[in-house]
Short mmCIF file of C-alpha atoms and ligand atoms in Angstrom, two decimals:
data_model
loop_
_atom_site.label_atom_id
_atom_site.label_comp_id
_atom_site.label_asym_id
_atom_site.label_seq_id
_atom_site.Cartn_x
_atom_site.Cartn_y
_atom_site.Cartn_z
CA UNK Z 246 -12.19 17.84 -8.74
CA UNK Z 247 -8.73 19.17 -9.40
CA UNK Z 248 -5.79 19.28 -6.88
CA UNK Z 249 -6.03 23.05 -7.16
CA UNK Z 250 -9.65 23.01 -5.89
CA UNK Z 251 -8.75 20.75 -3.01
CA UNK Z 252 -5.86 23.22 -2.11
CA UNK Z 253 -8.26 26.19 -2.11
CA UNK Z 254 -11.08 24.42 -0.34
CA UNK Z 255 -8.86 23.26 2.51
CA UNK Z 256 -6.64 26.38 2.55
CA UNK Z 257 -3.90 24.00 2.19
CA UNK Z 258 -0.15 24.28 1.87
CA UNK Z 259 1.22 22.42 -1.02
CA UNK Z 260 4.38 20.73 0.19
CA UNK Z 261 5.03 18.53 -2.96
CA UNK Z 262 2.97 18.76 -6.28
CA UNK Z 263 2.93 22.41 -7.15
CA UNK Z 264 3.48 21.14 -10.69
CA UNK Z 265 0.40 18.93 -10.49
CA UNK Z 266 -2.33 21.21 -9.57
CA UNK Z 267 -4.18 20.36 -12.64
CA UNK Z 268 -4.49 16.68 -11.46
CA UNK Z 269 -7.81 15.10 -11.51
CA UNK Z 270 -9.18 13.57 -8.17
CA UNK Z 271 -11.95 11.17 -8.52
CA UNK Z 272 -12.88 10.45 -4.87
CA UNK Z 273 -11.82 11.10 -1.20
CA UNK Z 274 -10.90 8.91 1.66
CA UNK Z 275 -9.94 9.60 5.21
CA UNK Z 276 -7.86 7.17 7.31
CA UNK Z 277 -5.20 6.82 9.86
CA UNK Z 278 -4.94 3.06 9.33
CA UNK Z 279 -2.74 1.97 6.61
CA UNK Z 280 -4.29 -1.48 6.79
CA UNK Z 281 -7.63 -0.28 5.74
CA UNK Z 282 -6.21 1.65 2.91
CA UNK Z 283 -5.19 -1.68 1.47
CA UNK Z 284 -8.26 -3.52 1.76
CA UNK Z 285 -10.68 -0.87 0.22
CA UNK Z 286 -11.00 0.60 -3.14
CA UNK Z 287 -8.77 3.69 -3.11
CA UNK Z 288 -7.48 4.08 -6.70
CA UNK Z 289 -7.76 7.57 -7.90
CA UNK Z 290 -8.57 9.02 -4.48
CA UNK Z 291 -7.19 11.86 -2.35
CA UNK Z 292 -6.24 10.58 1.24
CA UNK Z 293 -6.77 12.80 4.23
CA UNK Z 294 -4.92 11.49 7.11
CA UNK Z 295 -3.55 12.57 10.55
CA UNK Z 296 -0.74 9.96 10.21
CA UNK Z 297 2.43 11.48 9.36
CA UNK Z 298 5.22 9.16 8.37
CA UNK Z 299 7.18 7.73 5.47
CA UNK Z 300 4.80 4.65 5.16
CA UNK Z 301 1.91 6.70 4.27
CA UNK Z 302 3.62 7.75 1.11
CA UNK Z 303 4.50 4.15 0.10
CA UNK Z 304 1.21 2.73 1.12
CA UNK Z 305 -0.55 5.47 -0.95
CA UNK Z 306 1.65 4.76 -4.01
CA UNK Z 307 0.77 1.10 -3.72
CA UNK Z 308 -3.01 1.65 -3.04
CA UNK Z 309 -3.17 4.00 -6.09
CA UNK Z 310 -4.00 7.21 -4.08
CA UNK Z 311 -3.15 10.16 -6.06
CA UNK Z 312 -2.59 12.88 -3.48
CA UNK Z 313 -2.15 13.05 0.38
CA UNK Z 314 -3.44 15.78 2.68
CA UNK Z 315 -2.21 15.92 6.20
CA UNK Z 316 -4.90 17.26 8.55
CA UNK Z 317 -4.61 19.51 11.59
CA UNK Z 318 -1.62 21.39 10.17
CA UNK Z 319 0.69 18.70 10.46
CA UNK Z 320 4.24 19.05 8.85
CA UNK Z 321 6.02 16.07 7.35
CA UNK Z 322 9.48 15.19 8.25
CA UNK Z 323 12.21 15.84 5.56
CA UNK Z 324 12.30 12.11 4.74
CA UNK Z 325 8.57 11.92 4.10
CA UNK Z 326 8.91 15.03 1.67
CA UNK Z 327 11.90 13.35 -0.07
CA UNK Z 328 9.77 10.21 -0.69
CA UNK Z 329 6.58 11.90 -1.79
CA UNK Z 330 8.76 13.80 -4.36
CA UNK Z 331 10.68 10.46 -5.39
CA UNK Z 332 7.39 8.83 -6.06
CA UNK Z 333 5.69 11.85 -7.70
CA UNK Z 334 2.89 11.88 -5.02
CA UNK Z 335 1.48 15.36 -4.25
CA UNK Z 336 1.70 16.18 -0.30
CA UNK Z 337 -0.37 19.02 1.11
CA UNK Z 338 -1.25 20.13 4.77
CA UNK Z 339 -4.51 21.64 5.86
CA UNK Z 340 -5.16 23.57 9.06
CA UNK Z 341 -8.62 21.81 9.28
CA UNK Z 342 -9.30 18.77 11.41
CA UNK Z 343 -10.14 15.47 9.70
CA UNK Z 344 -13.86 16.02 10.05
CA UNK Z 345 -13.82 19.53 8.93
CA UNK Z 346 -11.62 18.90 5.95
CA UNK Z 347 -13.66 16.03 4.66
CA UNK Z 348 -16.99 18.01 5.15
CA UNK Z 349 -15.59 20.71 3.25
CA UNK Z 350 -14.51 18.43 0.33
CA UNK Z 351 -17.94 16.65 0.49
CA UNK Z 352 -19.65 20.13 0.43
CA UNK Z 353 -17.86 21.00 -2.90
CA UNK Z 354 -19.10 17.61 -4.50
CA UNK Z 355 -16.23 15.23 -3.73
CA UNK Z 356 -17.54 11.86 -2.88
CA UNK Z 357 -16.15 8.80 -1.02
CA UNK Z 358 -14.42 5.77 -2.55
CA UNK Z 359 -17.49 3.60 -1.90
CA UNK Z 360 -19.56 5.68 -4.24
CA UNK Z 361 -16.97 5.60 -6.90
CA UNK Z 362 -17.08 1.71 -6.61
CA UNK Z 363 -20.79 1.52 -6.83
CA UNK Z 364 -20.97 3.99 -9.83
CA UNK Z 365 -18.52 1.88 -11.87
CA UNK W 257 5.53 -10.90 -24.09
CA UNK W 258 8.69 -11.66 -22.53
CA UNK W 259 8.99 -14.10 -19.65
CA UNK W 260 10.69 -12.24 -16.65
CA UNK W 261 12.17 -13.13 -13.40
CA UNK W 262 13.44 -10.68 -10.79
CA UNK W 263 14.60 -10.95 -7.15
CA UNK W 264 14.73 -8.47 -4.55
CA UNK W 265 16.24 -8.44 -0.99
CA UNK W 266 14.14 -7.43 1.92
CA UNK W 267 15.74 -6.26 5.27
CA UNK W 268 13.98 -6.88 8.40
CA UNK W 269 13.26 -3.83 10.48
CA UNK W 270 14.54 -1.57 7.87
CA UNK W 271 11.87 1.00 7.69
CA UNK W 272 13.93 3.45 5.62
CA UNK W 273 13.18 1.14 2.60
CA UNK W 274 9.91 -0.88 3.66
CA UNK W 275 7.75 -0.91 0.76
CA UNK W 276 10.21 0.08 -1.96
CA UNK W 277 10.45 -3.35 -3.46
CA UNK W 278 6.68 -3.53 -3.94
CA UNK W 279 6.68 -0.18 -5.56
CA UNK W 280 9.37 -1.49 -7.96
CA UNK W 281 7.46 -4.57 -8.68
CA UNK W 282 4.35 -2.26 -9.28
CA UNK W 283 6.34 -0.21 -11.78
CA UNK W 284 7.70 -3.32 -13.62
CA UNK W 285 4.01 -4.67 -13.97
CA UNK W 286 2.68 -1.37 -15.02
CA UNK W 287 5.36 -1.06 -17.56
CA UNK W 288 4.66 -4.53 -19.07
CA UNK W 289 1.11 -3.28 -19.37
CA UNK W 290 -0.99 -5.61 -17.39
CA UNK W 291 -4.46 -4.46 -16.78
CA UNK W 292 -4.81 -1.96 -13.79
CA UNK W 293 -6.83 -4.27 -11.49
CA UNK W 294 -4.35 -7.00 -11.79
CA UNK W 295 -1.43 -4.67 -11.18
CA UNK W 296 -3.30 -3.35 -8.24
CA UNK W 297 -3.98 -6.86 -6.54
CA UNK W 298 -0.32 -7.99 -7.18
CA UNK W 299 1.12 -4.82 -5.72
CA UNK W 300 -0.91 -4.97 -2.67
CA UNK W 301 -0.05 -8.56 -2.03
CA UNK W 302 3.62 -7.73 -2.58
CA UNK W 303 3.33 -4.72 -0.15
CA UNK W 304 1.44 -6.63 2.55
CA UNK W 305 3.95 -9.40 2.57
CA UNK W 306 7.08 -7.13 2.24
CA UNK W 307 5.79 -5.30 5.40
CA UNK W 308 5.26 -8.60 7.22
CA UNK W 309 8.96 -9.55 6.43
CA UNK W 310 9.97 -6.12 7.74
CA UNK W 311 7.76 -6.15 10.78
CA UNK W 312 7.52 -9.84 11.85
CA UNK W 313 9.98 -11.74 9.81
CA UNK W 314 13.84 -12.01 9.23
CA UNK W 315 15.87 -10.98 6.37
CA UNK W 316 14.40 -12.30 3.29
CA UNK W 317 13.71 -12.01 -0.48
CA UNK W 318 10.83 -11.44 -2.91
CA UNK W 319 10.95 -12.90 -6.35
CA UNK W 320 8.69 -11.86 -9.17
CA UNK W 321 8.17 -14.33 -12.19
CA UNK W 322 6.01 -13.19 -15.01
CA UNK W 323 4.85 -15.23 -18.02
CA UNK W 324 2.08 -14.39 -20.47
CA UNK W 325 -0.61 -15.97 -18.26
CA UNK W 326 0.57 -15.58 -14.81
CA UNK W 327 2.23 -13.18 -12.27
CA UNK W 328 3.93 -15.18 -9.52
CA UNK W 329 5.19 -13.60 -6.36
CA UNK W 330 7.28 -15.60 -3.85
CA UNK W 331 8.36 -14.13 -0.53
CA UNK W 332 10.62 -15.96 1.66
CA UNK W 333 12.28 -14.81 5.04
CA UNK W 334 14.37 -16.33 7.49
CA UNK W 335 12.93 -15.10 10.66
CA UNK W 336 11.02 -16.70 13.60
CA UNK W 337 8.25 -18.16 11.45
CA UNK W 338 4.54 -18.77 12.33
CA UNK W 339 3.64 -21.28 14.72
CA UNK W 340 -0.09 -21.43 14.08
CA UNK W 341 -0.81 -20.53 10.36
CA UNK W 342 -4.60 -20.88 10.79
CA UNK W 343 -4.65 -18.47 13.62
CA UNK W 344 -2.35 -16.12 11.58
CA UNK W 345 -4.95 -16.08 8.71
CA UNK W 346 -7.80 -15.13 10.76
CA UNK W 347 -8.94 -11.38 10.21
CA UNK W 348 -7.84 -9.32 13.22
CA UNK W 349 -5.23 -11.46 14.52
CA UNK W 350 -1.94 -9.72 14.98
CA UNK W 351 1.15 -9.88 17.18
CA UNK W 352 2.18 -6.32 15.90
CA UNK W 353 3.74 -4.10 18.59
CA UNK W 354 2.42 -0.50 19.61
CA UNK W 355 5.12 0.86 17.47
CA UNK W 356 3.70 -0.77 14.40
CA UNK W 357 0.26 0.12 15.27
CA UNK W 358 1.25 3.67 15.60
CA UNK W 359 2.61 3.49 12.07
CA UNK W 360 -1.02 2.56 10.82
CA UNK W 361 -0.17 -1.22 10.51
CA UNK W 362 -1.12 -4.18 12.71
CA UNK W 363 -4.87 -4.47 12.14
CA UNK W 364 -4.33 -8.26 11.35
CA UNK W 365 -5.66 -7.78 8.06
CA UNK W 366 -2.60 -8.50 5.89
CA UNK W 367 -2.51 -12.18 5.33
CA UNK W 368 -6.28 -12.34 4.88
CA UNK W 369 -6.02 -9.49 2.43
CA UNK W 370 -3.42 -11.32 0.48
CA UNK W 371 -5.41 -14.31 0.26
CA UNK W 372 -8.36 -12.24 -1.01
CA UNK W 373 -6.48 -10.53 -3.69
CA UNK W 374 -4.67 -13.41 -5.05
CA UNK W 375 -5.88 -16.24 -7.40
CA UNK W 376 -3.34 -18.62 -6.00
CA UNK W 377 -2.12 -18.69 -2.35
CA UNK W 378 0.19 -20.95 -0.47
CA UNK W 379 1.78 -20.41 2.77
CA UNK W 380 4.42 -22.64 4.59
CA UNK W 381 5.95 -21.95 7.93
CA UNK W 382 7.62 -23.68 10.96
CA UNK W 383 8.35 -22.11 14.06
CA UNK W 384 12.07 -20.86 13.87
CA UNK W 385 12.24 -21.56 10.17
CA UNK W 386 10.76 -18.48 8.49
CA UNK W 387 8.00 -18.18 6.20
CA UNK W 388 7.64 -19.05 2.59
CA UNK W 389 4.55 -17.47 0.80
CA UNK W 390 3.43 -17.92 -2.84
CA UNK W 391 0.77 -16.08 -4.52
CA UNK W 392 -0.20 -16.18 -8.07
CA UNK W 393 -2.33 -14.11 -10.27
CA UNK W 394 -4.15 -15.00 -13.54
CA UNK W 395 -3.61 -12.65 -16.35
CA UNK W 396 -6.18 -12.48 -18.96
CA UNK W 397 -5.73 -11.71 -22.72
CA UNK W 398 -3.00 -10.12 -24.72
CA UNK W 399 -0.84 -7.94 -22.28
CA UNK W 400 2.47 -6.45 -23.38
N1 ADP U 610 6.94 -13.16 7.78
C1 ADP U 610 6.45 -13.38 9.02
N2 ADP U 610 7.20 -13.79 10.06
C2 ADP U 610 6.67 -14.09 11.13
N3 ADP U 610 5.41 -13.83 11.58
C3 ADP U 610 4.56 -13.40 10.63
C4 ADP U 610 4.99 -13.08 9.34
N4 ADP U 610 3.89 -12.73 8.64
C5 ADP U 610 2.79 -12.69 9.33
N5 ADP U 610 3.19 -13.17 10.64
C6 ADP U 610 2.44 -13.28 11.81
O1 ADP U 610 0.99 -13.36 11.43
C7 ADP U 610 0.41 -12.27 12.14
C8 ADP U 610 -0.83 -11.81 11.05
O2 ADP U 610 -0.32 -11.12 9.91
P1 ADP U 610 -1.08 -10.24 9.07
O3 ADP U 610 -2.44 -10.67 8.77
O4 ADP U 610 -0.23 -9.57 8.08
O5 ADP U 610 -1.38 -8.91 10.28
P2 ADP U 610 -0.49 -7.78 10.93
O6 ADP U 610 0.73 -7.67 9.96
O7 ADP U 610 -1.22 -6.75 10.82
O8 ADP U 610 -0.15 -8.26 12.22
C9 ADP U 610 1.36 -11.27 12.35
O9 ADP U 610 0.88 -10.47 13.38
C10 ADP U 610 2.45 -12.26 12.75
O10 ADP U 610 2.24 -12.67 14.05
MG1 MG U 611 0.79 -7.71 7.86
#
């Protein structure tokens, strides 16, 4: 799935990454726990999260997450936007809740990271 | 491939930079051309230990040493140290404050995760004397 499809499916606002809409996203993951992101397979995935701070950006970069979507219409503080830009990490905001956002992407064929792990 | 040693300062409680050292280390390892899984494991260990220094430790330093067969990370800080290392290594054990939990950390999975991802793991600490962590990764084949 392309980042542009994620934007359309989630009616999302692209805050950082308008130049990367062609990016391929291999899987999806939803978490508010940064510790969990570091213990499971997340490489190549889009992260859906309700957590809205700078550390989300840095954890995503380390974990190999390729894009972050903030759920429930959360708007990042300027520092989070600056960091996402600096690290080349696309940052989106969707009005949908975590459950609905995950469901919409799943419905369009995106699967969880565990399936990516078992396929490979 | 070149041998390389780099050191980076880590400041306790400095959340404006927390994690930046590990992202720099990740960049260096990627540039050298190490295999993706190896870079991922080393970056995660660097990040978990950097966050530990920022959240629980005192000012410290991370050093990265690379040779053709190994990646070695040494993270040393001069904070309060760990009184009971065996306990700290248990999954779920954490002294993290509410503030850190709200940031998405403090699940008590950091040290166990470092141990799991590393091929070599050594931790030394005494109460009041900071923590000295050494983790190594075997690199296979002909990188760089
Ligand atoms: N550098 C450090 N200095 C002092 N205490 C530490 C340090 N690193 C870890 N600890 C202690 O070990 C515990 C477990 O660490 P960890 O497994 O990373 O979990 P978490 O960081 O989520 O609390 C911490 O809660 C803290 O009490
Ligand atoms: Mg930790």
